[in-house]
PDB file of C-alpha atoms and ligand atoms in Angstrom:
ATOM      1  CA  MET A 184     -16.366  -9.303  -0.262  1.00 89.00           C
ATOM      2  CA  HIS A 185     -17.564  -8.920  -3.833  1.00 94.00           C
ATOM      3  CA  PHE A 186     -15.429  -7.002  -6.340  1.00 98.00           C
ATOM      4  CA  ASP A 187     -16.778  -5.352  -9.461  1.00 98.00           C
ATOM      5  CA  ILE A 188     -13.782  -4.675 -11.728  1.00 98.00           C
ATOM      6  CA  ARG A 189     -13.894  -1.917 -14.342  1.00 98.00           C
ATOM      7  CA  ARG A 190     -10.973  -1.952 -16.747  1.00 98.00           C
ATOM      8  CA  LEU A 191      -9.780   1.177 -18.526  1.00 98.00           C
ATOM      9  CA  PRO A 192      -7.111   1.277 -21.230  1.00 98.00           C
ATOM     10  CA  ILE A 193      -5.760   4.553 -19.884  1.00 98.00           C
ATOM     11  CA  THR A 194      -6.807   7.171 -17.353  1.00 98.00           C
ATOM     12  CA  ALA A 195      -5.405  10.088 -15.370  1.00 98.00           C
ATOM     13  CA  SER A 196      -5.452   8.321 -11.995  1.00 98.00           C
ATOM     14  CA  THR A 197      -7.548   5.336 -10.956  1.00 98.00           C
ATOM     15  CA  ASN A 198      -7.866   6.950  -7.528  1.00 98.00           C
ATOM     16  CA  ASP A 199      -9.650   9.927  -9.132  1.00 98.00           C
ATOM     17  CA  ASP A 200     -11.991   7.650 -11.066  1.00 98.00           C
ATOM     18  CA  ALA A 201     -12.762   5.621  -7.958  1.00 98.00           C
ATOM     19  CA  LYS A 202     -13.415   8.779  -5.924  1.00 98.00           C
ATOM     20  CA  LEU A 203     -15.736  10.201  -8.585  1.00 98.00           C
ATOM     21  CA  ALA A 204     -17.647   6.924  -8.747  1.00 98.00           C
ATOM     22  CA  ALA A 205     -17.876   6.739  -4.948  1.00 98.00           C
ATOM     23  CA  GLU A 206     -19.175  10.320  -4.785  1.00 98.00           C
ATOM     24  CA  VAL A 207     -22.120   9.337  -6.977  1.00 98.00           C
ATOM     25  CA  GLY A 208     -22.885   6.221  -4.973  1.00 97.00           C
ATOM     26  CA  ALA A 209     -20.630   3.398  -6.180  1.00 98.00           C
ATOM     27  CA  ALA A 210     -20.883   0.422  -3.860  1.00 97.00           C
ATOM     28  CA  GLU A 211     -18.074  -0.988  -1.767  1.00 97.00           C
ATOM     29  CA  GLY A 212     -16.003  -3.355  -3.891  1.00 98.00           C
ATOM     30  CA  LEU A 213     -15.889  -1.295  -7.070  1.00 98.00           C
ATOM     31  CA  VAL A 214     -12.398  -1.626  -8.529  1.00 98.00           C
ATOM     32  CA  ILE A 215     -11.053   0.739 -11.152  1.00 98.00           C
ATOM     33  CA  TRP A 216      -8.179  -0.893 -13.003  1.00 98.00           C
ATOM     34  CA  ALA A 217      -6.208   0.969 -15.668  1.00 98.00           C
ATOM     35  CA  LEU A 218      -3.500  -0.325 -17.954  1.00 98.00           C
ATOM     36  CA  GLU A 219      -1.783   3.052 -17.889  1.00 98.00           C
ATOM     37  CA  GLN A 220      -2.104   6.337 -15.968  1.00 98.00           C
ATOM     38  CA  ASN A 221      -1.231   9.831 -17.192  1.00 97.00           C
ATOM     39  CA  VAL A 222      -1.104  11.465 -13.807  1.00 97.00           C
ATOM     40  CA  GLY A 223      -0.555   8.633 -11.348  1.00 98.00           C
ATOM     41  CA  ARG A 224      -0.143   9.913  -7.800  1.00 97.00           C
ATOM     42  CA  GLY A 225       2.040   8.690  -4.990  1.00 94.00           C
ATOM     43  CA  ARG A 226       2.037   9.568  -1.300  1.00 91.00           C
ATOM     44  CA  GLN A 227       2.644  13.134  -0.196  1.00 87.00           C
ATOM     45  CA  GLY A 228       1.744  14.639  -3.582  1.00 88.00           C
ATOM     46  CA  ARG A 229       4.473  12.791  -5.424  1.00 92.00           C
ATOM     47  CA  GLN A 230       4.179  11.496  -8.933  1.00 95.00           C
ATOM     48  CA  TRP A 231       3.726   7.763  -9.571  1.00 96.00           C
ATOM     49  CA  GLU A 232       5.060   6.988 -12.999  1.00 96.00           C
ATOM     50  CA  SER A 233       2.559   4.678 -14.630  1.00 97.00           C
ATOM     51  CA  PRO A 234       3.654   3.181 -17.942  1.00 97.00           C
ATOM     52  CA  ALA A 235       1.721   0.307 -19.523  1.00 98.00           C
ATOM     53  CA  GLY A 236       2.876  -3.027 -18.114  1.00 98.00           C
ATOM     54  CA  ASN A 237       2.445  -2.334 -14.392  1.00 98.00           C
ATOM     55  CA  LEU A 238      -0.657  -2.697 -12.268  1.00 98.00           C
ATOM     56  CA  TYR A 239      -2.759   0.324 -11.251  1.00 98.00           C
ATOM     57  CA  ALA A 240      -5.988  -0.315  -9.369  1.00 98.00           C
ATOM     58  CA  SER A 241      -8.182   1.467  -6.838  1.00 98.00           C
ATOM     59  CA  VAL A 242     -10.803  -0.141  -4.622  1.00 98.00           C
ATOM     60  CA  VAL A 243     -13.812   1.708  -3.188  1.00 98.00           C
ATOM     61  CA  LEU A 244     -14.527   0.904   0.470  1.00 98.00           C
ATOM     62  CA  ARG A 245     -17.297   2.140   2.714  1.00 97.00           C
ATOM     63  CA  PRO A 246     -15.881   1.409   6.152  1.00 94.00           C
ATOM     64  CA  PRO A 247     -18.500   1.216   8.881  1.00 90.00           C
ATOM     65  CA  THR A 248     -15.918   2.329  11.444  1.00 91.00           C
ATOM     66  CA  ALA A 249     -14.699   5.682  12.775  1.00 91.00           C
ATOM     67  CA  ARG A 250     -12.592   7.671  10.308  1.00 93.00           C
ATOM     68  CA  ARG A 251      -9.560   7.644  12.598  1.00 91.00           C
ATOM     69  CA  GLU A 252      -9.414   3.888  12.003  1.00 93.00           C
ATOM     70  CA  TRP A 253      -9.519   4.041   8.210  1.00 95.00           C
ATOM     71  CA  GLY A 254      -5.721   4.031   7.890  1.00 94.00           C
ATOM     72  CA  ARG A 255      -5.907   0.390   8.970  1.00 95.00           C
ATOM     73  CA  TYR A 256      -7.078  -0.531   5.478  1.00 96.00           C
ATOM     74  CA  SER A 257      -3.696   0.359   4.019  1.00 96.00           C
ATOM     75  CA  PHE A 258      -2.231  -2.498   6.070  1.00 97.00           C
ATOM     76  CA  VAL A 259      -4.912  -4.820   4.700  1.00 98.00           C
ATOM     77  CA  ALA A 260      -3.850  -3.791   1.187  1.00 98.00           C
ATOM     78  CA  ALA A 261      -0.136  -4.116   1.966  1.00 98.00           C
ATOM     79  CA  LEU A 262      -0.673  -7.654   3.301  1.00 98.00           C
ATOM     80  CA  ALA A 263      -2.664  -8.573   0.188  1.00 98.00           C
ATOM     81  CA  ILE A 264       0.102  -7.338  -2.125  1.00 98.00           C
ATOM     82  CA  TYR A 265       2.710  -9.020   0.077  1.00 98.00           C
ATOM     83  CA  ASP A 266       0.867 -12.354  -0.256  1.00 97.00           C
ATOM     84  CA  CYS A 267       0.630 -11.934  -4.019  1.00 97.00           C
ATOM     85  CA  VAL A 268       4.265 -10.899  -4.507  1.00 97.00           C
ATOM     86  CA  GLY A 269       5.476 -13.631  -2.138  1.00 97.00           C
ATOM     87  CA  GLY A 270       3.550 -16.185  -4.188  1.00 96.00           C
ATOM     88  CA  PHE A 271       5.219 -15.064  -7.405  1.00 96.00           C
ATOM     89  CA  LEU A 272       8.690 -14.783  -5.817  1.00 96.00           C
ATOM     90  CA  PRO A 273       8.881 -17.690  -3.374  1.00 94.00           C
ATOM     91  CA  HIS A 274      12.681 -17.495  -3.127  1.00 94.00           C
ATOM     92  CA  SER A 275      13.026 -13.748  -2.586  1.00 96.00           C
ATOM     93  CA  LEU A 276      13.096 -11.708   0.580  1.00 97.00           C
ATOM     94  CA  VAL A 277       9.739  -9.927   0.579  1.00 98.00           C
ATOM     95  CA  GLU A 278       9.160  -7.410   3.396  1.00 97.00           C
ATOM     96  CA  LEU A 279       6.787  -4.631   4.367  1.00 97.00           C
ATOM     97  CA  LYS A 280       7.888  -1.120   5.156  1.00 94.00           C
ATOM     98  CA  TRP A 281       5.869   1.481   7.027  1.00 93.00           C
ATOM     99  CA  PRO A 282       3.434   2.859   6.144  1.00 91.00           C
ATOM    100  CA  ASN A 283       2.530   0.600   3.253  1.00 89.00           C
ATOM    101  CA  ASP A 284       5.314  -0.269   0.873  1.00 94.00           C
ATOM    102  CA  VAL A 285       6.164  -3.777  -0.224  1.00 97.00           C
ATOM    103  CA  LEU A 286       9.897  -4.418  -0.666  1.00 96.00           C
ATOM    104  CA  VAL A 287      11.709  -7.172  -2.505  1.00 97.00           C
ATOM    105  CA  GLY A 288      15.366  -7.489  -1.548  1.00 96.00           C
ATOM    106  CA  GLY A 289      15.057  -4.084   0.124  1.00 94.00           C
ATOM    107  CA  LYS A 290      13.705  -2.382  -3.024  1.00 96.00           C
ATOM    108  CA  LYS A 291      10.241  -0.971  -3.442  1.00 96.00           C
ATOM    109  CA  ILE A 292       7.943  -2.972  -5.703  1.00 97.00           C
ATOM    110  CA  SER A 293       4.579  -1.550  -4.698  1.00 97.00           C
ATOM    111  CA  GLY A 294       2.930   1.499  -3.205  1.00 95.00           C
ATOM    112  CA  ILE A 295      -0.478   2.234  -1.732  1.00 97.00           C
ATOM    113  CA  LEU A 296      -2.316   5.542  -1.616  1.00 96.00           C
ATOM    114  CA  LEU A 297      -5.390   5.990   0.579  1.00 96.00           C
ATOM    115  CA  GLU A 298      -7.755   8.846  -0.192  1.00 97.00           C
ATOM    116  CA  SER A 299     -11.096   9.442   1.438  1.00 96.00           C
ATOM    117  CA  GLY A 300     -14.332  11.315   0.955  1.00 95.00           C
ATOM    118  CA  GLU A 301     -17.214  12.014   3.312  1.00 93.00           C
ATOM    119  CA  ASP A 302     -18.427   8.406   3.422  1.00 95.00           C
ATOM    120  CA  PHE A 303     -15.932   6.396   1.428  1.00 97.00           C
ATOM    121  CA  LEU A 304     -12.316   5.361   1.284  1.00 98.00           C
ATOM    122  CA  VAL A 305     -10.341   4.652  -1.872  1.00 98.00           C
ATOM    123  CA  VAL A 306      -7.387   2.274  -1.632  1.00 98.00           C
ATOM    124  CA  GLY A 307      -5.094   2.808  -4.617  1.00 98.00           C
ATOM    125  CA  MET A 308      -2.505   0.129  -5.311  1.00 98.00           C
ATOM    126  CA  GLY A 309       0.399   0.240  -7.711  1.00 98.00           C
ATOM    127  CA  LEU A 310       2.572  -2.807  -8.388  1.00 98.00           C
ATOM    128  CA  ASN A 311       5.681  -2.807 -10.573  1.00 98.00           C
ATOM    129  CA  VAL A 312       5.274  -5.764 -12.883  1.00 98.00           C
ATOM    130  CA  LEU A 313       7.263  -5.105 -16.062  1.00 98.00           C
ATOM    131  CA  HIS A 314       8.823  -1.749 -15.198  1.00 97.00           C
ATOM    132  CA  SER A 315      10.515  -0.251 -12.166  1.00 95.00           C
ATOM    133  CA  PRO A 316      10.429   3.507 -12.753  1.00 92.00           C
ATOM    134  CA  GLU A 317      13.323   5.419 -11.259  1.00 85.00           C
ATOM    135  CA  ASN A 318      12.341   6.877  -7.947  1.00 79.00           C
ATOM    136  CA  PRO A 319      14.310   9.715  -6.373  1.00 75.00           C
ATOM    137  CA  LEU A 320      13.601   8.540  -2.816  1.00 83.00           C
ATOM    138  CA  TYR A 321      13.906   4.774  -2.836  1.00 86.00           C
ATOM    139  CA  PRO A 322      15.465   2.129  -5.058  1.00 92.00           C
ATOM    140  CA  ALA A 323      12.766   0.293  -7.007  1.00 96.00           C
ATOM    141  CA  THR A 324      12.307  -3.138  -8.509  1.00 97.00           C
ATOM    142  CA  SER A 325       9.644  -5.078 -10.398  1.00 97.00           C
ATOM    143  CA  LEU A 326       8.401  -8.645 -10.730  1.00 97.00           C
ATOM    144  CA  SER A 327      10.243  -8.919 -14.026  1.00 96.00           C
ATOM    145  CA  VAL A 328      13.545  -7.596 -12.625  1.00 96.00           C
ATOM    146  CA  GLU A 329      13.181 -10.164  -9.840  1.00 95.00           C
ATOM    147  CA  GLN A 330      12.775 -12.903 -12.477  1.00 90.00           C
ATOM    148  CA  ALA A 331       9.217 -13.860 -11.615  1.00 81.00           C
ATOM    149  CA  GLU A 332       7.200 -15.649 -14.234  1.00 90.00           C
ATOM    150  CA  ILE A 333       4.788 -12.927 -15.229  1.00 93.00           C
ATOM    151  CA  PRO A 334       1.134 -13.891 -15.364  1.00 94.00           C
ATOM    152  CA  PRO A 335      -1.453 -11.686 -17.121  1.00 97.00           C
ATOM    153  CA  LEU A 336      -2.154  -8.462 -15.200  1.00 98.00           C
ATOM    154  CA  GLU A 337      -5.746  -9.524 -14.694  1.00 98.00           C
ATOM    155  CA  ASP A 338      -4.609 -12.645 -12.842  1.00 97.00           C
ATOM    156  CA  ILE A 339      -2.308 -10.555 -10.643  1.00 98.00           C
ATOM    157  CA  LEU A 340      -5.182  -8.211  -9.833  1.00 98.00           C
ATOM    158  CA  THR A 341      -7.536 -11.090  -9.054  1.00 98.00           C
ATOM    159  CA  ASN A 342      -4.890 -12.646  -6.841  1.00 97.00           C
ATOM    160  CA  ILE A 343      -4.421  -9.393  -4.893  1.00 98.00           C
ATOM    161  CA  LEU A 344      -8.166  -8.828  -4.534  1.00 98.00           C
ATOM    162  CA  LYS A 345      -8.681 -12.348  -3.253  1.00 98.00           C
ATOM    163  CA  ALA A 346      -6.066 -11.813  -0.549  1.00 98.00           C
ATOM    164  CA  PHE A 347      -7.482  -8.350   0.158  1.00 98.00           C
ATOM    165  CA  GLY A 348     -10.890  -9.938   0.746  1.00 98.00           C
ATOM    166  CA  VAL A 349      -9.401 -12.468   3.169  1.00 97.00           C
ATOM    167  CA  TRP A 350      -7.561  -9.847   5.266  1.00 97.00           C
ATOM    168  CA  TYR A 351     -10.530  -7.486   5.065  1.00 96.00           C
ATOM    169  CA  ASP A 352     -12.905 -10.155   6.408  1.00 95.00           C
ATOM    170  CA  ARG A 353     -10.404 -11.031   9.107  1.00 96.00           C
ATOM    171  CA  MET A 354     -10.288  -7.408  10.261  1.00 96.00           C
ATOM    172  CA  LYS A 355     -14.057  -7.148  10.119  1.00 94.00           C
ATOM    173  CA  ALA A 356     -14.418 -10.220  12.316  1.00 95.00           C
ATOM    174  CA  GLU A 357     -11.497  -9.779  14.713  1.00 96.00           C
ATOM    175  CA  GLY A 358     -10.496  -6.122  14.562  1.00 95.00           C
ATOM    176  CA  PHE A 359      -7.080  -4.661  13.777  1.00 96.00           C
ATOM    177  CA  ALA A 360      -5.059  -6.966  16.080  1.00 96.00           C
ATOM    178  CA  PRO A 361      -4.472  -9.881  13.645  1.00 97.00           C
ATOM    179  CA  VAL A 362      -3.755  -7.520  10.760  1.00 97.00           C
ATOM    180  CA  ARG A 363      -1.328  -5.519  12.863  1.00 96.00           C
ATOM    181  CA  ALA A 364       0.396  -8.687  14.095  1.00 96.00           C
ATOM    182  CA  ALA A 365       0.662 -10.103  10.569  1.00 97.00           C
ATOM    183  CA  TRP A 366       1.998  -6.809   9.253  1.00 96.00           C
ATOM    184  CA  LEU A 367       4.575  -6.570  12.046  1.00 95.00           C
ATOM    185  CA  ALA A 368       5.714 -10.160  11.478  1.00 96.00           C
ATOM    186  CA  ARG A 369       6.462  -9.334   7.827  1.00 97.00           C
ATOM    187  CA  ALA A 370       7.890  -5.860   8.376  1.00 95.00           C
ATOM    188  CA  ARG A 371      11.520  -4.915   8.045  1.00 92.00           C
ATOM    189  CA  GLN A 372      12.602  -3.931  11.541  1.00 87.00           C
ATOM    190  CA  GLY A 373      15.567  -2.165  13.013  1.00 88.00           C
ATOM    191  CA  ALA A 374      17.130   1.251  13.222  1.00 92.00           C
ATOM    192  CA  VAL A 375      15.446   3.801  10.993  1.00 93.00           C
ATOM    193  CA  ARG A 376      15.721   7.375   9.912  1.00 93.00           C
ATOM    194  CA  VAL A 377      12.345   9.037   9.377  1.00 94.00           C
ATOM    195  CA  ARG A 378      12.089  12.100   7.216  1.00 92.00           C
ATOM    196  CA  LEU A 379       9.225  14.240   8.498  1.00 92.00           C
ATOM    197  CA  ASP A 380       7.567  17.313   6.978  1.00 87.00           C
ATOM    198  CA  GLN A 381      10.033  19.257   9.033  1.00 88.00           C
ATOM    199  CA  GLY A 382      13.296  17.617   9.915  1.00 92.00           C
ATOM    200  CA  GLU A 383      14.283  14.069  10.492  1.00 93.00           C
ATOM    201  CA  ILE A 384      14.427  11.728  13.476  1.00 94.00           C
ATOM    202  CA  HIS A 385      16.294   8.536  14.177  1.00 95.00           C
ATOM    203  CA  GLY A 386      15.040   5.658  16.259  1.00 94.00           C
ATOM    204  CA  GLN A 387      14.341   1.996  16.620  1.00 93.00           C
ATOM    205  CA  PHE A 388      11.180   0.756  14.968  1.00 91.00           C
ATOM    206  CA  VAL A 389       9.234  -0.980  17.733  1.00 88.00           C
ATOM    207  CA  ASP A 390       5.540  -1.222  16.928  1.00 91.00           C
ATOM    208  CA  LEU A 391       2.432   0.028  15.196  1.00 92.00           C
ATOM    209  CA  ASP A 392      -0.190   1.744  17.317  1.00 91.00           C
ATOM    210  CA  GLU A 393      -3.857   0.765  17.170  1.00 90.00           C
ATOM    211  CA  ASN A 394      -4.481   2.927  14.109  1.00 88.00           C
ATOM    212  CA  GLY A 395      -1.288   2.127  12.289  1.00 91.00           C
ATOM    213  CA  ALA A 396       0.989   4.976  13.378  1.00 93.00           C
ATOM    214  CA  LEU A 397       4.678   4.038  13.569  1.00 93.00           C
ATOM    215  CA  ARG A 398       6.023   3.702  17.133  1.00 94.00           C
ATOM    216  CA  LEU A 399       9.659   4.649  17.390  1.00 93.00           C
ATOM    217  CA  LEU A 400      11.985   4.236  20.343  1.00 94.00           C
ATOM    218  CA  LEU A 401      14.259   7.261  20.484  1.00 93.00           C
ATOM    219  CA  ALA A 402      17.803   7.389  21.823  1.00 91.00           C
ATOM    220  CA  ASP A 403      16.632   9.121  25.031  1.00 94.00           C
ATOM    221  CA  GLY A 404      14.398   6.150  25.822  1.00 94.00           C
ATOM    222  CA  THR A 405      11.105   7.859  24.986  1.00 95.00           C
ATOM    223  CA  GLU A 406       8.661   6.573  22.384  1.00 94.00           C
ATOM    224  CA  LYS A 407       7.160   8.636  19.625  1.00 93.00           C
ATOM    225  CA  SER A 408       4.230   8.007  17.251  1.00 92.00           C
ATOM    226  CA  ILE A 409       4.647   9.033  13.635  1.00 92.00           C
ATOM    227  CA  THR A 410       1.640   9.404  11.352  1.00 90.00           C
ATOM    228  CA  THR A 411       3.296  10.848   8.225  1.00 89.00           C
ATOM    229  CA  GLY A 412       6.857  10.430   7.049  1.00 89.00           C
ATOM    230  CA  ASP A 413       9.315   8.506   4.917  1.00 90.00           C
ATOM    231  CA  VAL A 414      11.254   5.694   6.502  1.00 92.00           C
ATOM    232  CA  PHE A 415      14.834   4.842   5.528  1.00 92.00           C
ATOM    233  CA  PHE A 416      16.912   1.950   6.830  1.00 86.00           C
ATOM    234  CA  ASP A 417      20.212   3.397   5.649  1.00 78.00           C
ATOM    235  CA  ILE A 418      21.618   4.416   9.020  1.00 67.00           C
TER     236      ILE A 418
HETATM  237  C1  BTN B 133       3.296   5.562  -2.974  1.00 84.00           C
HETATM  238  O1  BTN B 133       3.699   6.722  -3.037  1.00 84.00           O
HETATM  239  O2  BTN B 133       4.018   4.641  -2.599  1.00 84.00           O
HETATM  240  C2  BTN B 133       1.870   5.238  -3.354  1.00 84.00           C
HETATM  241  C3  BTN B 133       1.704   4.910  -4.810  1.00 84.00           C
HETATM  242  C4  BTN B 133       0.265   4.589  -5.188  1.00 84.00           C
HETATM  243  C5  BTN B 133       0.081   4.382  -6.671  1.00 84.00           C
HETATM  244  C6  BTN B 133      -1.289   3.881  -7.024  1.00 84.00           C
HETATM  245  S1  BTN B 133      -1.399   3.344  -8.704  1.00 84.00           S
HETATM  246  C7  BTN B 133      -3.132   3.213  -8.571  1.00 84.00           C
HETATM  247  C8  BTN B 133      -3.582   4.421  -7.761  1.00 84.00           C
HETATM  248  N1  BTN B 133      -3.793   5.565  -8.625  1.00 84.00           N
HETATM  249  C9  BTN B 133      -2.927   6.558  -8.355  1.00 84.00           C
HETATM  250  O3  BTN B 133      -2.882   7.658  -8.945  1.00 84.00           O
HETATM  251  N2  BTN B 133      -2.112   6.190  -7.342  1.00 84.00           N
HETATM  252  C10 BTN B 133      -2.434   4.861  -6.853  1.00 84.00           C
END
């Protein structure tokens, strides 16, 4: 996969820039990278604090597959960031958390936000490099807090995109199965509490379904698929 990186000193949200570019025909592989964001967005309409020093990038994809399968690309991105972070922190516990967070020592270091248009998908990736903004939901960390040697942001981005290309090609050739298996092998497992739009459920994290929904085993022995929610391991 070929990436065409456009670097901006500051922007509102790289996801917005990528969506605008995709709407007027940008090809798959366009990457909008900003050094700072004014109005960075997280999942579920939350804010993503974006001071200079962290990584903010959005990739335009034009998946040839059915829209219901597009969520699979967030796992491709999570694996790419996992590979990158694991490379910089070889002695730390790096794990994935559903739907697409990367954790170091149980703390969030990265987030991914998928947004789509009629015929495109934007994969927005944020990685805490120098700063770990306070987050009301989850404890956060950064590469610098974790004592990584910090390379230039451009090298971190290139590293992530290279891994993204590898996992992307793998999915293109072999489908979701290897990506799902790799994600599961790196995911923090166990008893979870999931905060839903309405209410909360507890269960045992057992699997991902074929489009990336979380499969939970509930206390009554039934299984439930979750497509949107926040997972906590603090039970
Ligand atoms: C999350 O809530 O965990 C997702 C955070 C996604 C943040 C990235 S930073 C680059 C891109 N632009 C945005 O406005 N958000 C995403």
